[in-house]
Coordinates of C-alpha atoms and ligand atoms in Angstrom, one line a residue:
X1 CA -10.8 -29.1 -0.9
X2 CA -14.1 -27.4 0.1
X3 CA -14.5 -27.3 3.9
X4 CA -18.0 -26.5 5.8
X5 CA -18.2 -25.3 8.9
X6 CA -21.3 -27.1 10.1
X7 CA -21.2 -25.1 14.0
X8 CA -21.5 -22.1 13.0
X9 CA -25.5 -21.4 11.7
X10 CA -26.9 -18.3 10.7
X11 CA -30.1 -18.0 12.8
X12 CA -32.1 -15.2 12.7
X13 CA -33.7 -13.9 16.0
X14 CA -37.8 -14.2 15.7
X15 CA -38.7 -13.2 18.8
X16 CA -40.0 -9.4 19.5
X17 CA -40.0 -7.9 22.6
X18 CA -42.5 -5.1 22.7
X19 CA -41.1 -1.9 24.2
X20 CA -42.5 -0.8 27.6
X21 CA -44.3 -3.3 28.0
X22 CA -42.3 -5.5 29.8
X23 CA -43.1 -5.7 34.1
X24 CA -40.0 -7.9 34.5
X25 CA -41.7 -10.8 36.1
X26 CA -38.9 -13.4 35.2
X27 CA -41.9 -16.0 33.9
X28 CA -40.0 -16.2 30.3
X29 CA -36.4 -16.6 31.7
X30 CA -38.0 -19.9 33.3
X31 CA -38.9 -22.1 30.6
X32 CA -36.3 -20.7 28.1
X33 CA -34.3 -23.4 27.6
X34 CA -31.5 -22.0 26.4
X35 CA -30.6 -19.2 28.9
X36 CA -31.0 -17.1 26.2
X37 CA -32.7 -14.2 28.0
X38 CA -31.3 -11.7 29.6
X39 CA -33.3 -9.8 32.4
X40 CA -31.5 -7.7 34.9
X41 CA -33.6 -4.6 37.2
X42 CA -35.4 -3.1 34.7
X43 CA -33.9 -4.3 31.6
X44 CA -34.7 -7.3 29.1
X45 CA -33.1 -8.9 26.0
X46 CA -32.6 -12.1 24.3
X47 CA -29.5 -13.0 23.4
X48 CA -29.5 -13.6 19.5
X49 CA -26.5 -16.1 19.6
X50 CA -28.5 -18.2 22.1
X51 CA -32.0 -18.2 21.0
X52 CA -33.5 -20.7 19.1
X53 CA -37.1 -19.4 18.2
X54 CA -38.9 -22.1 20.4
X55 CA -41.4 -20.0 20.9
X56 CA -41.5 -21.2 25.0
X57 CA -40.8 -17.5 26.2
X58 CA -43.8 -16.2 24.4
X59 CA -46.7 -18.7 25.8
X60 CA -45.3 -17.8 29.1
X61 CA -45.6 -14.2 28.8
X62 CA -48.9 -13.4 30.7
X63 CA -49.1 -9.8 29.6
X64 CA -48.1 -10.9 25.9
X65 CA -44.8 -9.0 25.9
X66 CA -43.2 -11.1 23.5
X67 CA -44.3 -12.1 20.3
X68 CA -43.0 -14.1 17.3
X69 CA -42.0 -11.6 14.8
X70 CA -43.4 -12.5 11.5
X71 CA -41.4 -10.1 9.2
X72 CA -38.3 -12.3 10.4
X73 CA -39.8 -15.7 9.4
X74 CA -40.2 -14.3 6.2
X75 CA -37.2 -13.2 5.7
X76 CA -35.8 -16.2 7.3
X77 CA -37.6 -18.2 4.4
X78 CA -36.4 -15.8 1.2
Ligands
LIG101 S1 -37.6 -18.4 21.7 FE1 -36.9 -20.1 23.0 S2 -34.7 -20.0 23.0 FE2 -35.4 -18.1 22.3 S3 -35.5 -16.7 24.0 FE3 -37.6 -17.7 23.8 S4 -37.6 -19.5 25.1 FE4 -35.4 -18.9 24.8
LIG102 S1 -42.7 -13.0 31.0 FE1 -43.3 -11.1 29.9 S2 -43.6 -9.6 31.5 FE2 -42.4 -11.3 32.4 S3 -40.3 -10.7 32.2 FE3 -40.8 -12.0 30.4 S4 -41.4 -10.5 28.8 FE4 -41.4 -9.4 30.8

């Protein structure tokens, strides 16, 4: 019998954060709702496994660090 494991999704990451760019502010790791990023001194990343592509983490960016990476959507829908 054919068994499905329904838990385990492949989900790919949409989210782009543009290198340098970044002034560590902390505004994204506030409204993400997953916890899914990561920002420590001078350091940021989203956790893949976490990250749901809500898109919350990219309004909030006020210098437009973050962006929703269109190549992956596409790729997402092949
Ligand atoms: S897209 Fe959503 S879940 Fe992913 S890091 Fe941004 S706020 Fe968090
Ligand atoms: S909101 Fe933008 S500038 Fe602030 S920590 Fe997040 S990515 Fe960096």
């Amino acid at each position: 019998m054919l068994k499905y494991n329904y838990t385990k999704e492949i989900v790919l990451l949409l989210i782009e954060i543009l290198p340098d760019k970044c002034d560590f502010c902390g505004c994204c790791v506030g409204v993400c709702p997953e916890d899914a990023i990561e920002l420590k001194e001078a350091e940021i990343k989203i956790i893949e496994e976490l990250c749901t592509n809500c898109s919350k983490c990219v309004w909030s960016c006020p210098i437009e660090v973050l962006k929703f990476n269109r190549n992956g959507i596409e790729a997402a829908e092949l």
